[in-house]
Short mmCIF file of C-alpha atoms and ligand atoms in Angstrom, two decimals:
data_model
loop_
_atom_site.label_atom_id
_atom_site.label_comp_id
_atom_site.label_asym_id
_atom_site.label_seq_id
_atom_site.Cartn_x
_atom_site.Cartn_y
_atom_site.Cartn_z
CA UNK A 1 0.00 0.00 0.00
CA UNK A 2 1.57 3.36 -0.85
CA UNK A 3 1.72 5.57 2.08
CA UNK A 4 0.48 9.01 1.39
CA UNK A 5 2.45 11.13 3.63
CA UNK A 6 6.08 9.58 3.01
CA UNK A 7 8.07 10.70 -0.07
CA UNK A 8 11.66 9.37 -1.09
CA UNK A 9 13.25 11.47 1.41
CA UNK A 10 11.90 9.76 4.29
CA UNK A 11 12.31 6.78 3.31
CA UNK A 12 16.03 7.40 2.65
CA UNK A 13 15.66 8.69 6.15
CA UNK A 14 14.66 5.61 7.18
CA UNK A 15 17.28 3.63 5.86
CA UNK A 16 19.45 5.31 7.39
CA UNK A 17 17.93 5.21 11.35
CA UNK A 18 17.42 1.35 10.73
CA UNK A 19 21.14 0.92 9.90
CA UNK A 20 21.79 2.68 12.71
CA UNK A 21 19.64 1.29 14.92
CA UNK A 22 20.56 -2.03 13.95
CA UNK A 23 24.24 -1.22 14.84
CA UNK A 24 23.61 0.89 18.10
CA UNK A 25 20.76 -0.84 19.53
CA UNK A 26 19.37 -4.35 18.35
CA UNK A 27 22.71 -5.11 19.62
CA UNK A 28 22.21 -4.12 23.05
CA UNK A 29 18.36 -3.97 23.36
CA UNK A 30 18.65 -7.09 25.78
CA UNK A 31 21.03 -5.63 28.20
CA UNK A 32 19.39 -2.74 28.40
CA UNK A 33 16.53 -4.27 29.80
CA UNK A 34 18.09 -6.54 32.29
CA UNK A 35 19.62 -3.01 33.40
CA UNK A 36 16.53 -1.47 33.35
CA UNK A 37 17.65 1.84 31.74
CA UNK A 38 18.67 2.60 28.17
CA UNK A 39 22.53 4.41 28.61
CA UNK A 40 22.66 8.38 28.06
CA UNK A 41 25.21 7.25 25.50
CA UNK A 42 22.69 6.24 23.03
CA UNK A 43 20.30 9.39 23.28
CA UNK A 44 23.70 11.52 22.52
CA UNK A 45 24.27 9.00 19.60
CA UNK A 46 20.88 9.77 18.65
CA UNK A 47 21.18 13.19 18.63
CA UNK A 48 24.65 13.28 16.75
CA UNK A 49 22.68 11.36 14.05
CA UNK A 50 19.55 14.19 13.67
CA UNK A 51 17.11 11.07 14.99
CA UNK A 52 16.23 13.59 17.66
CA UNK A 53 13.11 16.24 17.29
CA UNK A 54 14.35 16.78 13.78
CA UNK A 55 11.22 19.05 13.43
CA UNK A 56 12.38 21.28 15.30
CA UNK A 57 13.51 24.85 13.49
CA UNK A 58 16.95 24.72 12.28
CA UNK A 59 17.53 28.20 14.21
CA UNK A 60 17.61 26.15 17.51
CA UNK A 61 19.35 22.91 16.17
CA UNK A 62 17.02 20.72 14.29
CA UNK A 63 16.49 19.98 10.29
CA UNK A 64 13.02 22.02 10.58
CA UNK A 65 11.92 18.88 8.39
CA UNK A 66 7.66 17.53 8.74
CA UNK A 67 6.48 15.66 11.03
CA UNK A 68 6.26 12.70 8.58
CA UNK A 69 9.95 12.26 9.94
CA UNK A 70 9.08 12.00 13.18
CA UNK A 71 6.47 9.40 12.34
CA UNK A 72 9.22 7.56 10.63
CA UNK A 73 10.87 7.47 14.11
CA UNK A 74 8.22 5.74 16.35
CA UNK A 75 7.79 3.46 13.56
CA UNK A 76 11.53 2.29 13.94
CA UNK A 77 12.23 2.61 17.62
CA UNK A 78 9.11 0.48 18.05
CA UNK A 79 10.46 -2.13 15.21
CA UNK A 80 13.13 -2.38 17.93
CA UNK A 81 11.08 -2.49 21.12
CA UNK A 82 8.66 -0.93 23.12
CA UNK A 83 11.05 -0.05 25.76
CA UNK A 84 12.65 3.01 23.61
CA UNK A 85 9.36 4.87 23.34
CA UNK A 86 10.77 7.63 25.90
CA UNK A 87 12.70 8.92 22.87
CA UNK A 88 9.25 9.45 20.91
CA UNK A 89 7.86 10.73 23.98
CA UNK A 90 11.01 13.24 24.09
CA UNK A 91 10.60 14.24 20.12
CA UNK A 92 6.89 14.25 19.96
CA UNK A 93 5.40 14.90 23.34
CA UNK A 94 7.31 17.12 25.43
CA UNK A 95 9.87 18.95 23.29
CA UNK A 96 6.57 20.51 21.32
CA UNK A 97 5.12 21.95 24.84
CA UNK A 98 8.17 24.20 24.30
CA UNK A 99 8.22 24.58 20.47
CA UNK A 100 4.21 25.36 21.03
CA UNK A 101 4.39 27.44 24.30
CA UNK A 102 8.09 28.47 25.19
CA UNK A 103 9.20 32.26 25.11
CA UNK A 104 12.07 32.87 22.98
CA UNK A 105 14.24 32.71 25.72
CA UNK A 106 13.26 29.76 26.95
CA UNK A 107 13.50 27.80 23.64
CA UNK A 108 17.15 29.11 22.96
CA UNK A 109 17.87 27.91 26.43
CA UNK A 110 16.63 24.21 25.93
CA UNK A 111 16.03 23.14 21.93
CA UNK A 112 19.39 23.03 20.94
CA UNK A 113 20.51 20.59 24.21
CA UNK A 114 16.93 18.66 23.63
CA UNK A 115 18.03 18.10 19.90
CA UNK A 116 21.75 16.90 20.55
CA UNK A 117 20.39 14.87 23.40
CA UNK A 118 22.14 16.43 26.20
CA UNK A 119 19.02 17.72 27.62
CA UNK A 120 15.94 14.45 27.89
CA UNK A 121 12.80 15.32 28.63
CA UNK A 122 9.59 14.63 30.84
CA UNK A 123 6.34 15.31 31.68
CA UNK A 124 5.04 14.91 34.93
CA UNK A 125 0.90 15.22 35.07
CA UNK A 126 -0.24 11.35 36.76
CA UNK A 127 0.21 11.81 40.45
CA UNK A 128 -0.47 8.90 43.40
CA UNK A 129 -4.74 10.15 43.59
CA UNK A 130 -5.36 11.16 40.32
CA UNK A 131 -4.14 10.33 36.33
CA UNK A 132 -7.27 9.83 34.24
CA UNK A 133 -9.09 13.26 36.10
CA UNK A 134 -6.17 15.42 35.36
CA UNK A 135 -7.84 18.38 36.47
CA UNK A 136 -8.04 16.99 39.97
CA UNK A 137 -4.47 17.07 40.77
CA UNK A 138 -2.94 18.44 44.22
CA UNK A 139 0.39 19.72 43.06
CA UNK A 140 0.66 22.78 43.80
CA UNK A 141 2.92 26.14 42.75
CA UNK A 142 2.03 29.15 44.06
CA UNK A 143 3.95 32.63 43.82
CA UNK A 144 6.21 33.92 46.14
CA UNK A 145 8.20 36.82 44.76
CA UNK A 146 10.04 36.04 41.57
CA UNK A 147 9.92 31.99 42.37
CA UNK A 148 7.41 29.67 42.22
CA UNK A 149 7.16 27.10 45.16
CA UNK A 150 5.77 23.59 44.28
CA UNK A 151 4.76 21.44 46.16
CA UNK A 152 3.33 17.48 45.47
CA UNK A 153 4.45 14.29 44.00
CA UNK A 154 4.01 13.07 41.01
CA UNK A 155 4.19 9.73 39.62
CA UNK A 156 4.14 6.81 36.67
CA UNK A 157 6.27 9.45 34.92
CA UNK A 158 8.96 8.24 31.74
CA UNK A 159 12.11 9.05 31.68
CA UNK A 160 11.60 9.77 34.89
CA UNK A 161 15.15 9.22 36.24
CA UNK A 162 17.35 10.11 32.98
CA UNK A 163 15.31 13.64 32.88
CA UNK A 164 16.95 16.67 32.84
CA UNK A 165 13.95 18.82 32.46
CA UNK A 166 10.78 18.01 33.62
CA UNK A 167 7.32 20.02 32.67
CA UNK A 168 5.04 20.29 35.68
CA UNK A 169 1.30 20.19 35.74
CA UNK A 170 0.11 22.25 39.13
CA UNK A 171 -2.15 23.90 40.60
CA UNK A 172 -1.54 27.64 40.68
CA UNK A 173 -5.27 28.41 41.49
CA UNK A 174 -6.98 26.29 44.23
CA UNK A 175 -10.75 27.89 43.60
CA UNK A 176 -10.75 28.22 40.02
CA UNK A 177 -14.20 27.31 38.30
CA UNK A 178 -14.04 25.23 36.84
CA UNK A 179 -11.28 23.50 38.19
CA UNK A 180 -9.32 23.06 35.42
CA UNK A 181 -8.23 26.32 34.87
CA UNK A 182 -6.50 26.85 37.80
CA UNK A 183 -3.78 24.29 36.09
CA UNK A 184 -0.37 25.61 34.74
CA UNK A 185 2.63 23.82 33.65
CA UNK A 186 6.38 24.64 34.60
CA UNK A 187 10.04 23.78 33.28
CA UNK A 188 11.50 22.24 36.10
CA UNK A 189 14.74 21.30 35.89
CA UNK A 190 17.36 18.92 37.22
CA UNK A 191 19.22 20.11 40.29
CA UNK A 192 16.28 23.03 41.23
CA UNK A 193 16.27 22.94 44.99
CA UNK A 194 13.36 20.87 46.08
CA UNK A 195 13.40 18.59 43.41
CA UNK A 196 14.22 14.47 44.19
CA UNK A 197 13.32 11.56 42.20
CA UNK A 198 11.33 9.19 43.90
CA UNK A 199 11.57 5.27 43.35
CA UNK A 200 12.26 3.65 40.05
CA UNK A 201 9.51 1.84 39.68
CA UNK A 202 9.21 -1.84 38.79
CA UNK A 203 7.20 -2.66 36.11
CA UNK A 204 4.91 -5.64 34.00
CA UNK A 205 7.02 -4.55 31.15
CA UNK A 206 8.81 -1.97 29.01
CA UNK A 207 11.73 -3.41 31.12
CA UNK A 208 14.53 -0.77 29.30
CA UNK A 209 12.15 2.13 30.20
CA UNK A 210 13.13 4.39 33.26
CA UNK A 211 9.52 5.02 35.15
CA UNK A 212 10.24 7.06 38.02
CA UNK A 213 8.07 8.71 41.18
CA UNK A 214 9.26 12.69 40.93
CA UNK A 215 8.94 14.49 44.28
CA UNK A 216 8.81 18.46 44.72
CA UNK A 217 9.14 19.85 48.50
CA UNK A 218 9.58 23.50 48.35
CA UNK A 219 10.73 23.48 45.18
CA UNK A 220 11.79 27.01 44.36
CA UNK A 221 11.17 27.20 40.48
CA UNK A 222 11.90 30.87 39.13
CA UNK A 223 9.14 32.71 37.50
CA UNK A 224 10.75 32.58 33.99
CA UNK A 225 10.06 28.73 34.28
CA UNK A 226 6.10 29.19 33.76
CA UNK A 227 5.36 27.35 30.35
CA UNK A 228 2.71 29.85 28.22
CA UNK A 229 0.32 31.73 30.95
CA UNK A 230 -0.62 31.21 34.12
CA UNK A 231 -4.16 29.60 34.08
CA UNK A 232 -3.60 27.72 30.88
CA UNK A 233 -2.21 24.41 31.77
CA UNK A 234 -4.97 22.20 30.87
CA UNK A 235 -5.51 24.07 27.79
CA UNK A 236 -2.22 22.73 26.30
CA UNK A 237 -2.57 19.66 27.65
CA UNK A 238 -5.48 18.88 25.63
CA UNK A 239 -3.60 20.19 22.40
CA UNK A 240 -0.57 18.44 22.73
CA UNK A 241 -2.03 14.76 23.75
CA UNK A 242 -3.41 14.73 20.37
CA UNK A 243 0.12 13.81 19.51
CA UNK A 244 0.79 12.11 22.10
CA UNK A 245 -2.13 9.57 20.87
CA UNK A 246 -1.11 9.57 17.38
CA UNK A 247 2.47 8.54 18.67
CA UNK A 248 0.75 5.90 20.43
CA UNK A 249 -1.50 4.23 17.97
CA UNK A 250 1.58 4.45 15.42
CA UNK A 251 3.59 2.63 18.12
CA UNK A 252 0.96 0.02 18.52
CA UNK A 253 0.09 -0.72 14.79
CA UNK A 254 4.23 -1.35 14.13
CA UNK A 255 4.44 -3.51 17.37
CA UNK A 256 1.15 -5.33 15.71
CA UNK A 257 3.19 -5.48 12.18
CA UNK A 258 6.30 -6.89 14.01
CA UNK A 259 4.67 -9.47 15.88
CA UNK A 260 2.63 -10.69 12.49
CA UNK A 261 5.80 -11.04 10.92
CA UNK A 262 7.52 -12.78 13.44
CA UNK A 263 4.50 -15.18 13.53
CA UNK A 264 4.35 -15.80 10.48
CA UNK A 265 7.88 -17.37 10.02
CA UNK A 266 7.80 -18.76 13.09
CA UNK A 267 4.62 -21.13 11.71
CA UNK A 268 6.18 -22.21 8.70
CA UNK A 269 9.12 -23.28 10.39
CA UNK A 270 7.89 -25.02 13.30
CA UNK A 271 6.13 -28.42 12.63
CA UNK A 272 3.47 -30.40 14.51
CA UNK A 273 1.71 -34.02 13.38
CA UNK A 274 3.82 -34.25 10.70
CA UNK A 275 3.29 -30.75 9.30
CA UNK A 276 4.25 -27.28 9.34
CA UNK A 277 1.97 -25.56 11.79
CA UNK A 278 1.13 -22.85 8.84
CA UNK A 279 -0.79 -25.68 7.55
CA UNK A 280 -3.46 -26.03 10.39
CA UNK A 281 -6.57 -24.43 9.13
CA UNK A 282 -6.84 -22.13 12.41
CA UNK A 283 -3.35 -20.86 12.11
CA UNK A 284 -4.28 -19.83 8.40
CA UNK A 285 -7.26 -18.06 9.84
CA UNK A 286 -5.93 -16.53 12.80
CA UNK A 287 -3.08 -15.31 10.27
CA UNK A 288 -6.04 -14.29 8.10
CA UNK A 289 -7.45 -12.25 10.51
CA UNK A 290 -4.64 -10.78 12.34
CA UNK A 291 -3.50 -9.68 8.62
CA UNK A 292 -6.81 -7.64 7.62
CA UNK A 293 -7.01 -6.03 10.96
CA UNK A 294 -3.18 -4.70 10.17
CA UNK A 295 -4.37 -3.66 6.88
CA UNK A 296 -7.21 -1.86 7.86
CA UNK A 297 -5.29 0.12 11.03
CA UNK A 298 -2.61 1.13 8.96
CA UNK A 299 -5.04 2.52 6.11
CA UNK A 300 -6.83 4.51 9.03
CA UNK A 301 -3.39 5.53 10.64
CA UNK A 302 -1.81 6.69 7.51
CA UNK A 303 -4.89 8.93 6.86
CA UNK A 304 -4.98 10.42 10.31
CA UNK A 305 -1.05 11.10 10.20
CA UNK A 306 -1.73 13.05 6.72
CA UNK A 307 -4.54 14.67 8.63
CA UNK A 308 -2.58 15.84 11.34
CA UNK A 309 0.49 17.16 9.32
CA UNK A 310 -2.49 19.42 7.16
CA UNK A 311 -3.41 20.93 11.11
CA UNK A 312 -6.28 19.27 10.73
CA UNK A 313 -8.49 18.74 13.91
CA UNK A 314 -8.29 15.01 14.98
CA UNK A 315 -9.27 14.84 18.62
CA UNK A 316 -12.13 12.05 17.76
CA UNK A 317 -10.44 10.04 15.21
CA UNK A 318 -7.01 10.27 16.90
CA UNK A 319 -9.37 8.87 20.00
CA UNK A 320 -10.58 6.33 18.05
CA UNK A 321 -7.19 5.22 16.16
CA UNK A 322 -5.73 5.11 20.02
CA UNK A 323 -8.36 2.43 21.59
CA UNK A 324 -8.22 0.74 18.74
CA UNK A 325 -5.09 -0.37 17.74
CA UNK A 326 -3.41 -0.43 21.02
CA UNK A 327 -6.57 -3.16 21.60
CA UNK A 328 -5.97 -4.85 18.56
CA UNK A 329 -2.15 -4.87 19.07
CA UNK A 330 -2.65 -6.33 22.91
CA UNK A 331 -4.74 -9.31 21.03
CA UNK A 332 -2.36 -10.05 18.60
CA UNK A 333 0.49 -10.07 21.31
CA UNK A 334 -1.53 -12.86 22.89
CA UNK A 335 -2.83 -14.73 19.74
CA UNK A 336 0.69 -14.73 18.20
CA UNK A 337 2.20 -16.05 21.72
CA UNK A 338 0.03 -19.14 21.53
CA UNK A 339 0.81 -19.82 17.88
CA UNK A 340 3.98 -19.83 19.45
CA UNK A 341 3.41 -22.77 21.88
CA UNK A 342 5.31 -23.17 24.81
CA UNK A 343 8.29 -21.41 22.78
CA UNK A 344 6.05 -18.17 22.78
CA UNK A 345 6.06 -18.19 26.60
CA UNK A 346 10.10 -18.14 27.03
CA UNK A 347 12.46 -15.25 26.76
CA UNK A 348 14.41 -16.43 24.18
CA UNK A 349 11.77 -15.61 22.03
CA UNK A 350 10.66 -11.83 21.38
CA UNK A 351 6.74 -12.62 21.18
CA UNK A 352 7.38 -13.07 25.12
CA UNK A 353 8.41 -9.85 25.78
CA UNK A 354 6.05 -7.64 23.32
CA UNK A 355 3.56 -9.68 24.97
CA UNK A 356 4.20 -8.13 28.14
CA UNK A 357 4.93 -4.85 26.70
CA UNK A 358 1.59 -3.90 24.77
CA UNK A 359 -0.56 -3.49 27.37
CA UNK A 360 0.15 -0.44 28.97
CA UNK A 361 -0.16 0.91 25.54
CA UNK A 362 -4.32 1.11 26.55
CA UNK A 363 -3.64 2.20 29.80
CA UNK A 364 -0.94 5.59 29.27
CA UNK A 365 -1.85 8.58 27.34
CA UNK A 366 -5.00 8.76 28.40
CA UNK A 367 -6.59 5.39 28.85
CA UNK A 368 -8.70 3.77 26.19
CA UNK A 369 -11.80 4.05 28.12
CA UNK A 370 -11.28 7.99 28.45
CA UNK A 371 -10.81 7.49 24.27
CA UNK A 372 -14.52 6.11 24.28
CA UNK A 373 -15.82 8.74 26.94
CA UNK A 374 -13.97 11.71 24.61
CA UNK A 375 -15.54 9.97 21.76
CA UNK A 376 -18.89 9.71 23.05
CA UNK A 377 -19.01 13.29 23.55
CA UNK A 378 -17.98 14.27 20.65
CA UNK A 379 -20.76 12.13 19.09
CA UNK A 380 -22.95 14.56 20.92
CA UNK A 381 -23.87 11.76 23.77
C1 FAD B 401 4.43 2.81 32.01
C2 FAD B 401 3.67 4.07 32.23
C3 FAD B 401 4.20 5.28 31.82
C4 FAD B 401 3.52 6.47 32.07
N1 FAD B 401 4.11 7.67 31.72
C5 FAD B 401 3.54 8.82 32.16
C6 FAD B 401 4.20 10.06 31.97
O1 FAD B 401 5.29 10.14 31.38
N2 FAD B 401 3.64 11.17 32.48
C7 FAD B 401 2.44 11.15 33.14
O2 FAD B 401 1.99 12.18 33.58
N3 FAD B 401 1.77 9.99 33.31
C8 FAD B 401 2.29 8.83 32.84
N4 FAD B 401 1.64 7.63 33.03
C9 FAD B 401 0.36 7.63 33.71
C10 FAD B 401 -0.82 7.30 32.82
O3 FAD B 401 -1.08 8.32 31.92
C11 FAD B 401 -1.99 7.01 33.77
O4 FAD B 401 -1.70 5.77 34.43
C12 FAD B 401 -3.31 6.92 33.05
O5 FAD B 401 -3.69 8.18 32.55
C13 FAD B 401 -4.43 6.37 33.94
O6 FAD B 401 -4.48 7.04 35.16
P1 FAD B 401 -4.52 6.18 36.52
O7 FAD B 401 -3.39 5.24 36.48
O8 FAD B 401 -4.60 7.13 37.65
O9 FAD B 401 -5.84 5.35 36.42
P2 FAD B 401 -7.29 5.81 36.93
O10 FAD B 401 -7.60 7.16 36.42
O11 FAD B 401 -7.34 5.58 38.40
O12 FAD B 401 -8.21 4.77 36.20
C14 FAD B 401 -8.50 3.44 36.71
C15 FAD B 401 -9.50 2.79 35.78
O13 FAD B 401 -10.72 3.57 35.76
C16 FAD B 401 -11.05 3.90 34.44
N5 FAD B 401 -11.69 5.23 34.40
C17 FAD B 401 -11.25 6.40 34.95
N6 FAD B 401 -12.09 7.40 34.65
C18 FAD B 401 -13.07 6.86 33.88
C19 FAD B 401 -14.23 7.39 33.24
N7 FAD B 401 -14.54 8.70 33.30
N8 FAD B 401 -15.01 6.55 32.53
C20 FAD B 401 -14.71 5.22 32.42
N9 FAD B 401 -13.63 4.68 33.00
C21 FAD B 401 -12.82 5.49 33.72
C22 FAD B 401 -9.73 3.93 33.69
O14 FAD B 401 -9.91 3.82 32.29
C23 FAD B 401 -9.02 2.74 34.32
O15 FAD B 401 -9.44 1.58 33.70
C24 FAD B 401 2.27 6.44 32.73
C25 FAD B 401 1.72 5.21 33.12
C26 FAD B 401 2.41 4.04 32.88
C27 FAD B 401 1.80 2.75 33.35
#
């Protein structure tokens, strides 16, 4: 199927990243996530190569190319493994809070260090009581001569240990009606006073991927530090997951892709009564299905990528694209482990550990069932 929004460039591009990729981290990939942390070294790498936010304006660092590069990206780092998808959270989800909302200033202080990879990003908005009611949330910053002081914990949050700059959801306005204006969002970053990492926390999966509790006690942020206005938090939130969701759905429909794949040799080679288990009628089917429902995601996915690089408004089909192919990516994770056999269920094998990795895919960025509620509404319901 010819995709719509790539050209020869990217795929050149492309080329390139998976040669790359294949010498910097297939390699390593399975130390990494007996570690439990993907090395500095490799985001530097990264950003020495332009696989980095390469969006970004070439005035602060970057190749000011489309986003159809970026896209190119997730699809790769995914081909790899779910654990790296703190770099497309870097490139796609926080870096553009400061593209989008950053003073001058503030984006000649940070871009060029978030595009060599000296500078990795977070963003902190889950917290212990609250993730899917973001409005509710108790951090708090409030103004006290030219510093903020915050005050809360967050948690849940990637690349939460590697970060060197965090953006902070808060609370600068306790009574605001409705609530969720009295959100704003500030640039903390490493070493502000006040500011400790919590636990790194021990997860089902996504083994390679630092998760880490953030804590803020005091934490004396200066006033240059506010992200956009005061008052406006929530309002970029909403903007910016859009991304977020499309980075999520294209992760999910290449995790779906590589696990077909690796299915689909593995039945042809493996043999059972005499026979290749390709032959068994319900392999063929499950194969059959498993292949039309990867079809018909990446048909919708392409679309919605073109639709987002036109500006186009995609809050309901992005919503859509999100619940369903991170569902239809955790059911082929599980279908292609049993066409596996027992061999599915061991290590040695990568179906075992994209199994484990898919699911959180419905859970983070807003969890699928908040994708039905956003989608209900918009249906007028
Ligand atoms: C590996 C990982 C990485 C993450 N990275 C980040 C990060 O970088 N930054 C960050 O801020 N957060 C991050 N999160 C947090 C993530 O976004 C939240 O876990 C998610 O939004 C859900 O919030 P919750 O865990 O509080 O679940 P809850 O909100 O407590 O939800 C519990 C259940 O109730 C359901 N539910 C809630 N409200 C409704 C409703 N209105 N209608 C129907 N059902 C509902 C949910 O769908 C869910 O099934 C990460 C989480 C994980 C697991």
């Amino acid at each position: 199927m010819k995709r719509s929004f790539l050209n020869d460039d990217h795929e050149m591009f492309r080329k390139s990243l998976r040669k790359f990729l294949e010498k910097e981290a297939y390699p390593y990939y399975d130390q990494w996530e007996k570690d439990r942390i993907i090395p500095r070294s490799f985001w530097t790498k990264m950003g020495d190569q332009g696989f980095l936010c390469p969006d970004i304006e070439e005035k602060y660092g970057g190749s000011g190319v489309d986003w159809g590069f970026a896209a190119v990206i997730s699809e790769e780092l995914e081909r790899v493994g779910s654990g790296l998808i703190g770099i497309g959270l870097h490139n796609d989800i926080v870096v553009p809070y400061i593209t989008a909302y950053g003073t001058e200033e503030q984006k000649q202080r940070w871009l060029p260090r978030c595009v060599t990879g000296e500078i990795i990003t977070a963003i902190a908005m889950t917290e212990p009581g609250t993730g899917s009611d973001l409005a509710g949330i108790k951090t708090t910053a409030k103004l006290e001569g030219s510093h903020y002081i915050i005050n809360g914990q967050k948690t849940f949050i990637t690349n939460g240990i590697h970060a060197d700059l965090v953006i902070v959801a808060c609370k600068t306005d306790l009574h605001a009606k409705p609530k969720h204006k009295g959100v704003s969002l500030f640039v903390v970053e490493r070493d502000t006073p006040g500011f400790t990492r919590g636990r790194k926390l021990d997860k089902v999966g996504l083994h390679c991927q630092d998760t880490a509790e953030l804590i803020f006690e005091g934490c004396r942020v200066h006033k240059d530090n506010l992200l956009g206005e005061e008052g406006k938090g929530f309002t970029y939130l909403m903007e910016k997951l859009q991304q977020e969701r499309l980075v999520v759905a294209i992760g999910a429909q290449a995790a779906a892709e590589e696990m077909f794949k690796q299915t689909l040799n593995y039945v042809k080679s493996r043999e059972a009564f005499g026979r290749p288990v390709s032959q068994f009628q319900n392999t063929q089917f499950k194969l059959a299905e498993m292949a039309t429902d990867i079809e018909m995601g990446r048909a919708f996915l392409d679309a919605l990528i073109a639709e987002h690089m036109a500006g186009e408004n995609i809050v309901t089909k992005v919503s859509m694209a999100k619940w369903k192919l991170t569902d239809t990516a955790k059911r082929i994770a599980g279908e292609c482990m049993q066409l596996h056999g027992g061999y599915g269920y061991m290590e040695e094998y990568e179906i075992a550990r994209r199994y484990r990795d898919i699911p959180v895919a419905s859970i983070y960025a807003g969890t699928n069932e908040i994708m039905k509620v956003i989608i209900a509404k918009n249906l007028g319901l």
